[in-house]
Short mmCIF file of C-alpha atoms in Angstrom, two decimals:
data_model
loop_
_atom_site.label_atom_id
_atom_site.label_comp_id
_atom_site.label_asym_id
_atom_site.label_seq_id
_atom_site.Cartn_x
_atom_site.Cartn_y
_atom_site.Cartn_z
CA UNK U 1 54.45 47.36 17.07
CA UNK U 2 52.23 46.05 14.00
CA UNK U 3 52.07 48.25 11.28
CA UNK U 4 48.50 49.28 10.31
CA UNK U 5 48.69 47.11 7.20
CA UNK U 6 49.77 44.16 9.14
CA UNK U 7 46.78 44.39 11.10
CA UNK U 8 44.52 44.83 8.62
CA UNK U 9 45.97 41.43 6.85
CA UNK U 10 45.53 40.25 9.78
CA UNK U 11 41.73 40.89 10.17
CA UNK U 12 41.03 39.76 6.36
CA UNK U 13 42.71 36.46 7.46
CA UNK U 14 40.50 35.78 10.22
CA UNK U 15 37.31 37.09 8.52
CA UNK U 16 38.28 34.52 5.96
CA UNK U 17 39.28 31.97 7.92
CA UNK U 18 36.77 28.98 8.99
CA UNK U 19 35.19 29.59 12.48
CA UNK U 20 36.10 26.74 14.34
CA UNK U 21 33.38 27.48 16.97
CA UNK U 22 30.69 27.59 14.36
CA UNK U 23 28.02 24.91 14.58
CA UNK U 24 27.28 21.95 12.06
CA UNK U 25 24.73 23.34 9.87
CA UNK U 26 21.52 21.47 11.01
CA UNK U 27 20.42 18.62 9.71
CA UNK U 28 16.59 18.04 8.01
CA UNK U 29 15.40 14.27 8.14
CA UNK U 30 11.62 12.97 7.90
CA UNK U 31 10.01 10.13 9.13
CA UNK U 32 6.48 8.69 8.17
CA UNK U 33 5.29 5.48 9.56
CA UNK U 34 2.06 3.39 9.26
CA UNK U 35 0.87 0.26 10.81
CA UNK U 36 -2.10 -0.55 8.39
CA UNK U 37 -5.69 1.01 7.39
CA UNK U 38 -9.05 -0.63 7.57
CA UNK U 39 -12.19 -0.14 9.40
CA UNK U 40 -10.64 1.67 12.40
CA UNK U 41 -13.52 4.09 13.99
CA UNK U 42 -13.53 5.74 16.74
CA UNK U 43 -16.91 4.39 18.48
CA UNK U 44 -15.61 0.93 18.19
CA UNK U 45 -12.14 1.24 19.54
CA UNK U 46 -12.12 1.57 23.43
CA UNK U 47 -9.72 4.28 25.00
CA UNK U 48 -7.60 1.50 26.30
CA UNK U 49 -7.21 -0.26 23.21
CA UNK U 50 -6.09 3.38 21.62
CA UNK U 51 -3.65 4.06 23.84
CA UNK U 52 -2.41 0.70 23.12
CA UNK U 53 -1.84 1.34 19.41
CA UNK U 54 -0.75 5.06 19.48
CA UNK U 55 2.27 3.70 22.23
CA UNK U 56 3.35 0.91 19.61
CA UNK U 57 3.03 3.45 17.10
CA UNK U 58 5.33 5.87 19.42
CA UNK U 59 7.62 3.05 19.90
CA UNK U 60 8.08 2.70 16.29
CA UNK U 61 8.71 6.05 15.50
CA UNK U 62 11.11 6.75 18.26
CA UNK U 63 13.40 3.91 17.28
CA UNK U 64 13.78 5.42 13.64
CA UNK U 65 13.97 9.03 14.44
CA UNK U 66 16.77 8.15 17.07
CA UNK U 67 18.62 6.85 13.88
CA UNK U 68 17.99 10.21 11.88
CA UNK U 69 18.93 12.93 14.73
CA UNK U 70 22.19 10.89 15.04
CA UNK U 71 22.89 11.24 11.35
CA UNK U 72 21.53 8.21 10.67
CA UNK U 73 20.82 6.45 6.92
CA UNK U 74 17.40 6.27 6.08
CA UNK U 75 17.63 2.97 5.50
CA UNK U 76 18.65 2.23 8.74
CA UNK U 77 15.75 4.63 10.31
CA UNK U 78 13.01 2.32 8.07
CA UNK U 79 14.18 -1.19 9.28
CA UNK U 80 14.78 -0.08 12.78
CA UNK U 81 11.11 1.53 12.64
CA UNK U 82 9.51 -1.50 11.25
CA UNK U 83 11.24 -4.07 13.43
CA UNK U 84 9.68 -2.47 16.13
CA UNK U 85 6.42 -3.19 14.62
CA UNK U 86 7.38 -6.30 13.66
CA UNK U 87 8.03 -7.04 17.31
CA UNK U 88 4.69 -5.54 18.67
CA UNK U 89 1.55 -8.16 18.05
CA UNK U 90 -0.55 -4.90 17.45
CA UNK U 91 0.29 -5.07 13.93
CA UNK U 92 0.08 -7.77 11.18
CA UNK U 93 3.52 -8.30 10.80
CA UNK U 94 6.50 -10.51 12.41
CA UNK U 95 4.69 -11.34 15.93
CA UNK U 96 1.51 -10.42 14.71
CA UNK U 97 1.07 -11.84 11.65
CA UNK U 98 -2.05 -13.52 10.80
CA UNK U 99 -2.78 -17.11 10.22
CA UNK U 100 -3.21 -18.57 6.73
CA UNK U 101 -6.08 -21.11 6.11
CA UNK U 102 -3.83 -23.80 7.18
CA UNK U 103 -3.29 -22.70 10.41
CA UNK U 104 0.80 -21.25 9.37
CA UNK U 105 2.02 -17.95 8.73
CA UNK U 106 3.77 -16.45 5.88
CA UNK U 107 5.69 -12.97 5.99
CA UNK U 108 6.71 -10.94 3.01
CA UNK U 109 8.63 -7.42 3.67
CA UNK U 110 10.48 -5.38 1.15
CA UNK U 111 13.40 -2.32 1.38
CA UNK U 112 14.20 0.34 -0.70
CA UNK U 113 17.33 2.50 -1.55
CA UNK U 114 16.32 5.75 -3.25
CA UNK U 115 20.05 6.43 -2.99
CA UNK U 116 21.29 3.42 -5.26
CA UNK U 117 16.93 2.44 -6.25
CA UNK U 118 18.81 -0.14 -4.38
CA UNK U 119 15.84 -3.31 -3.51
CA UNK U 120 15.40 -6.74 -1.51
CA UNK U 121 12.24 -8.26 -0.80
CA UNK U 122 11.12 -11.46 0.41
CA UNK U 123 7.90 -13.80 0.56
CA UNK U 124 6.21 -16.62 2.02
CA UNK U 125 8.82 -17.56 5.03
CA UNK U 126 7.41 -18.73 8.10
CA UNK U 127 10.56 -19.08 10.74
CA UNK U 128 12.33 -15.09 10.38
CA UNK U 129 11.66 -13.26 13.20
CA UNK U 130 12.11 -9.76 11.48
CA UNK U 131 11.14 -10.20 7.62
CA UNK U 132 12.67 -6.35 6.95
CA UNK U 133 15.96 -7.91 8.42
CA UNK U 134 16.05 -10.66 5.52
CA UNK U 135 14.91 -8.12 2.66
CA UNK U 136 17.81 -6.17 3.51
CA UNK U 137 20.20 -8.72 3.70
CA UNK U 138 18.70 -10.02 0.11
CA UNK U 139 19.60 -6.44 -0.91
CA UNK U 140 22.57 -6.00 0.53
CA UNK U 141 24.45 -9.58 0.32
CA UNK U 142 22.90 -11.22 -2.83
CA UNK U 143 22.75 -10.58 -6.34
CA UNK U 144 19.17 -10.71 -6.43
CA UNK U 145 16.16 -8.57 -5.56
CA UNK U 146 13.42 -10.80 -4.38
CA UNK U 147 13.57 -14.56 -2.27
CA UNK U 148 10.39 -16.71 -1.41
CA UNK U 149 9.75 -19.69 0.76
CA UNK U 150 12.43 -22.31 1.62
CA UNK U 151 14.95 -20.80 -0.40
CA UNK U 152 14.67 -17.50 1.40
CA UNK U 153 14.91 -18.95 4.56
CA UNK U 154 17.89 -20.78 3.43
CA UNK U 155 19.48 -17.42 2.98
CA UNK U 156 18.29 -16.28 5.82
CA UNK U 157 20.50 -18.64 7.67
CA UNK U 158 23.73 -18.15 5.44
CA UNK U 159 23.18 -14.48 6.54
CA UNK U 160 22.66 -14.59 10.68
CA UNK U 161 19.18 -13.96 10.13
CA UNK U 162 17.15 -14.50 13.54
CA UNK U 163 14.74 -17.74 13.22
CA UNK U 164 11.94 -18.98 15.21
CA UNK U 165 9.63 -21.44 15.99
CA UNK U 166 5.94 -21.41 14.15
CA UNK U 167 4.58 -20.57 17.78
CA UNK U 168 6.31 -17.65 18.29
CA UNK U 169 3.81 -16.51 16.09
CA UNK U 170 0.57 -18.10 17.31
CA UNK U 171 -1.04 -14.94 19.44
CA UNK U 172 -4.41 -15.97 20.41
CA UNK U 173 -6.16 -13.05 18.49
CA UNK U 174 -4.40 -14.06 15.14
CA UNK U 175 -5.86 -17.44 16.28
CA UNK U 176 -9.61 -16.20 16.84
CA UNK U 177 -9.67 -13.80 13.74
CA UNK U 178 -8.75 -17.73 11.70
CA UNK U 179 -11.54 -19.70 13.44
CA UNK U 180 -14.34 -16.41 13.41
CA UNK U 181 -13.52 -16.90 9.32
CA UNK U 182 -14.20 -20.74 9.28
CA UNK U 183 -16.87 -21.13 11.20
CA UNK U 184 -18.77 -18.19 9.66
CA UNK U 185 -18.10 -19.22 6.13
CA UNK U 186 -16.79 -15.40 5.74
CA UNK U 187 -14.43 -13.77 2.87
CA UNK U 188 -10.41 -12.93 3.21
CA UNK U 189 -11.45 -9.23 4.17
CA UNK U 190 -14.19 -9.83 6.53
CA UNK U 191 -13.19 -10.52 9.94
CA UNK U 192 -11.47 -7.82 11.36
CA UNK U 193 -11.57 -5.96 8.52
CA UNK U 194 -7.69 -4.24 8.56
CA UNK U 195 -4.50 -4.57 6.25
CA UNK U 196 -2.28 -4.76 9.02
CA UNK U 197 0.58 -4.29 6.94
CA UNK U 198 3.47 -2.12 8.65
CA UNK U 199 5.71 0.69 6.67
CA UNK U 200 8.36 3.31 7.18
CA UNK U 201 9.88 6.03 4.72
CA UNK U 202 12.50 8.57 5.86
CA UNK U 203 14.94 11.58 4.45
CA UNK U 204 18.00 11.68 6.16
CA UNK U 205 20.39 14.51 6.56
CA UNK U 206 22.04 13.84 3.61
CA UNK U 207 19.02 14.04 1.80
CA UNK U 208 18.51 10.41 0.64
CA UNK U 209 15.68 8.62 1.05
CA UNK U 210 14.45 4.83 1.69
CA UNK U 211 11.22 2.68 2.08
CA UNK U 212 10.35 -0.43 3.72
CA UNK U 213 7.44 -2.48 4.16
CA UNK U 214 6.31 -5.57 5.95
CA UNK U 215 3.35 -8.00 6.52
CA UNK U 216 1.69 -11.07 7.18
CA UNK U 217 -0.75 -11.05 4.49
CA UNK U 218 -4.41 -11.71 4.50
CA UNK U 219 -6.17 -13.70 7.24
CA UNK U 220 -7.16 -17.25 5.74
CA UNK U 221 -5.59 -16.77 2.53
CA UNK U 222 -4.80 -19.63 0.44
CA UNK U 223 -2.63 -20.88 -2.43
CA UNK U 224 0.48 -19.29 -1.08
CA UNK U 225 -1.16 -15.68 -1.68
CA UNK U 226 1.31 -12.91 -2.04
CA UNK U 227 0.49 -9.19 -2.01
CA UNK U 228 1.71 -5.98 -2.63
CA UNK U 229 4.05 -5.31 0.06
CA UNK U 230 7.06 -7.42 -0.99
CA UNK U 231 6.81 -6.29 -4.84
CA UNK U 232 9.01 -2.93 -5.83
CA UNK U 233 6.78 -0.71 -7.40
CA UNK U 234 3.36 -1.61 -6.14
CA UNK U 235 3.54 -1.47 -2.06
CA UNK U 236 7.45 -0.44 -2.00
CA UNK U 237 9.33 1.98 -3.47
CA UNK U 238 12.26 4.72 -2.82
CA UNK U 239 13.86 7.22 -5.65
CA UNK U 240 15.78 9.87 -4.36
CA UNK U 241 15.01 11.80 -8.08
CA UNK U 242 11.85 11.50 -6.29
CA UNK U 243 10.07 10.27 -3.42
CA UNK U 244 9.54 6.91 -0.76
CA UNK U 245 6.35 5.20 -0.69
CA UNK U 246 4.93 2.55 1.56
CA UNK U 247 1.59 1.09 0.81
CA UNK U 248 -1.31 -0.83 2.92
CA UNK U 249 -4.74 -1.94 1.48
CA UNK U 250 -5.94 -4.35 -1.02
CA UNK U 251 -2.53 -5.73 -2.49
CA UNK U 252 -4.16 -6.89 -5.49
CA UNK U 253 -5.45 -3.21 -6.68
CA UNK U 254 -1.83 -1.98 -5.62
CA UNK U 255 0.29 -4.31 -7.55
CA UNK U 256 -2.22 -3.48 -11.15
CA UNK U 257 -1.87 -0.10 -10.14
CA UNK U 258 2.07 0.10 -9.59
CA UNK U 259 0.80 2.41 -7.09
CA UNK U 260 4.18 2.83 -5.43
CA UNK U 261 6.15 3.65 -8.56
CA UNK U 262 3.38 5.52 -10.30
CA UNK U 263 3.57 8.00 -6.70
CA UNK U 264 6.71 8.73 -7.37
CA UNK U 265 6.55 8.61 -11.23
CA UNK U 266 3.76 11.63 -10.42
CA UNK U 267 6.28 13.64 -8.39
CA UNK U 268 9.01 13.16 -10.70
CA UNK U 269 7.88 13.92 -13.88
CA UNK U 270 4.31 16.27 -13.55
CA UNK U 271 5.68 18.25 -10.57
CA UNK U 272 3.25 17.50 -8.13
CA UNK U 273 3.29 17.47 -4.34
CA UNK U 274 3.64 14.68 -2.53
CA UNK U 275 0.02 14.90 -1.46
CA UNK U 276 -1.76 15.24 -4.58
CA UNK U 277 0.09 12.48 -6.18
CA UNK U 278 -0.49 10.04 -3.31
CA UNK U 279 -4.47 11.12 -3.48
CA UNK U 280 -4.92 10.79 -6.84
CA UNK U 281 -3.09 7.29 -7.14
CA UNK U 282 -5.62 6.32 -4.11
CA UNK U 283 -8.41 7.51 -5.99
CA UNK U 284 -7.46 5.86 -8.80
CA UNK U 285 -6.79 2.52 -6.46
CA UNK U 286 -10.52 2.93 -5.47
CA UNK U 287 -12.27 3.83 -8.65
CA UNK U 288 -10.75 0.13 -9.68
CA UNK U 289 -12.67 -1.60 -6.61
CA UNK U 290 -9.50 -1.39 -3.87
CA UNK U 291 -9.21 0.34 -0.35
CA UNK U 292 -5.94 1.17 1.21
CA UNK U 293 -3.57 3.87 2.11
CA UNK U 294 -0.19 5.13 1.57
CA UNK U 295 2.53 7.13 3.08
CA UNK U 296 5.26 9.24 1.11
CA UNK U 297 8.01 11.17 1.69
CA UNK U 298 10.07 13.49 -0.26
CA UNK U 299 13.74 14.64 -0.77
CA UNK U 300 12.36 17.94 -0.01
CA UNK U 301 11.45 16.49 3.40
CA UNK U 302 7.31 16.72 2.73
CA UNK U 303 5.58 13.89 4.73
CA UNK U 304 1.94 12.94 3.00
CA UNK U 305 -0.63 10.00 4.53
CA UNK U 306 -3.81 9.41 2.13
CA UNK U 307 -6.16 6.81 2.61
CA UNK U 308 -9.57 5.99 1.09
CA UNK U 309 -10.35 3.70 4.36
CA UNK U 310 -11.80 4.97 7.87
CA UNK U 311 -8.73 4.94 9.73
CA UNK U 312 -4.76 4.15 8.98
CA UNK U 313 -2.52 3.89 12.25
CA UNK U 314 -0.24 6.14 11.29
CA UNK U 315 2.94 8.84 12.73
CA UNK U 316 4.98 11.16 11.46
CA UNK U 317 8.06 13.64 13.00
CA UNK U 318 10.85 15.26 11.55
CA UNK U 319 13.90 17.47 12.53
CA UNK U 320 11.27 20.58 12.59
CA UNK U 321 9.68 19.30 15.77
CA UNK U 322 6.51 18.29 14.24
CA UNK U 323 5.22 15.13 15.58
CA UNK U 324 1.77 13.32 15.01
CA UNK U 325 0.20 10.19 15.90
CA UNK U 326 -3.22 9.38 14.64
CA UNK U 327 -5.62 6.62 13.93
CA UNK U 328 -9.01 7.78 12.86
CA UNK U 329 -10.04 9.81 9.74
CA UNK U 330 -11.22 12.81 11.60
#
């Protein structure tokens, strides 16, 4: 028979022991996505044609939040989010990228490591299926940040990279938005008056975050035009001491504001929330002549949209439960 003060060892020893039955603490991730901002109102977009958009939109933020309840990186919860987008002719991007004056299409995309500040980006290729697919592979298996053109493409195909045929991208809508341009003499921003560019930022459950963006640029553009989304620090940017930002809007306001950076510069180094930094950069964006939106998230796992336009497609969930898709202002 145990003595008394062999069972009371005993009892310290399996008060101190680990519970083997316990459960994994639980595991906080965010997810923000956006599919562009522009001159989305309500009385001009038909029910069907919402539905449309808010399912793409679902799509999109059910492929990365699958990534993040599994434990998932954040950077694999952005480029799985924006493929999807890239793969849905909703949005200006991949499939649905618009058609330069010429009649081709050039992508640009960027990615973002907050965990490393980690970066590839790439601009002006015509043949990659999934842009965000190259940018990470310029992150991940070359020594620099940022490929354009033929030599990106080149890449592309030392790396695997999916290619495609120019018509793979010739949706009749892209085609019509080209022509309406031409034939009414109009400017870059007037027909269909959207940045269509696509974005994700996440936290995982190790608390690291990650950005990525993609586009096709302006409809009708000219000169080889690049924009903000493919530049670190202007439409793209991820910094764990921080915050992850994905832009949309006028690229050329974004890149002279380093709207991206300056987000997360706000955060880091004034203390404030992810929403007031993103608004005042916005303002800021707008006071200089420029119209666009962002979305940020935080290591804390705060999710912020601000726009200065009528509507941004945009979603967000997290491991809370929360989830929202919206389009409109109101």
């Amino acid at each position: 028979m145990k003595t008394t003060a062999a069972v009371l060892a005993g009892l310290v020893l399996l008060a101190l022991a680990p519970d083997a039955a316990a459960k994994e603490p639980p595991m906080h991730w965010t997810l923000a996505i956006h599919g562009g901002a522009g001159t989305m109102r309500r009385e001009a977009m038909t029910p069907a044609r919402e539905a449309e958009y808010r399912a793409a939109l679902d799509a999109a933020l059910n492929a990365g939040s699958a990534v993040l309840a599994k434990g998932g990186s954040a950077l694999d919860a952005v480029s799985a989010a924006v493929a999807v987008m890239e793969d849905d002719p909703h949005f200006n991007a991949g499939r649905g990228a618009v058609f330069t004056w010429d009649g081709t299409n050039q992508l640009d995309a960027a990615i973002m490591d907050g965990r490393t500040r980690a970066a590839g980006a790439i601009a002006g290729v015509s043949h990659v299926k999934n842009p965000v697919r190259l940018a990470r592979a310029v992150m991940e298996h070359s020594p620099h940040v940022m490929l354009a053109g033929a030599g990106a493409e080149a890449f592309a195909r030392t790396q695997g990279i999916q290619m495609v045929d120019h018509a793979y991208f010739a949706t009749p809508e892209r085609r019509r938005q080209l022509e309406e341009l031409k034939a009414k003499n109009l400017g870059f921003l007037d027909v269909d008056h959207k940045y269509g560019t696509v974005g994700a930022v996440a936290l995982d459950s190790q608390g690291h975050v990650a950005a990525a963006t993609s586009t096709g640029g302006m409809t009708g553009k000219r000169w080889d035009r690049i924009g903000d989304s493919p530049i670190i620090g202007a439409g793209t940017y991820a910094d764990d001491r921080a915050c992850a930002v994905s832009a949309t809007g006028a690229g050329e306001y974004f890149i002279r504001a380093g709207a991206a950076h300056e987000i997360c510069a706000r955060i880091r180094f004034k203390g404030e929330s992810a929403q007031t930094a993103a608004d005042a950069v916005i303002k800021d964006i707008a006071e200089l002549g420029g119209d666009g939106g962002v979305i940020v998230v935080t290591p804390g796992g705060d999710a912020a949209f601000s726009f200065n336009t009528p509507g941004m497609y945009r979603a967000r969930t997290s491991s809370a439960g929360g989830r929202e898709v919206a389009i409109f202002r109101d």
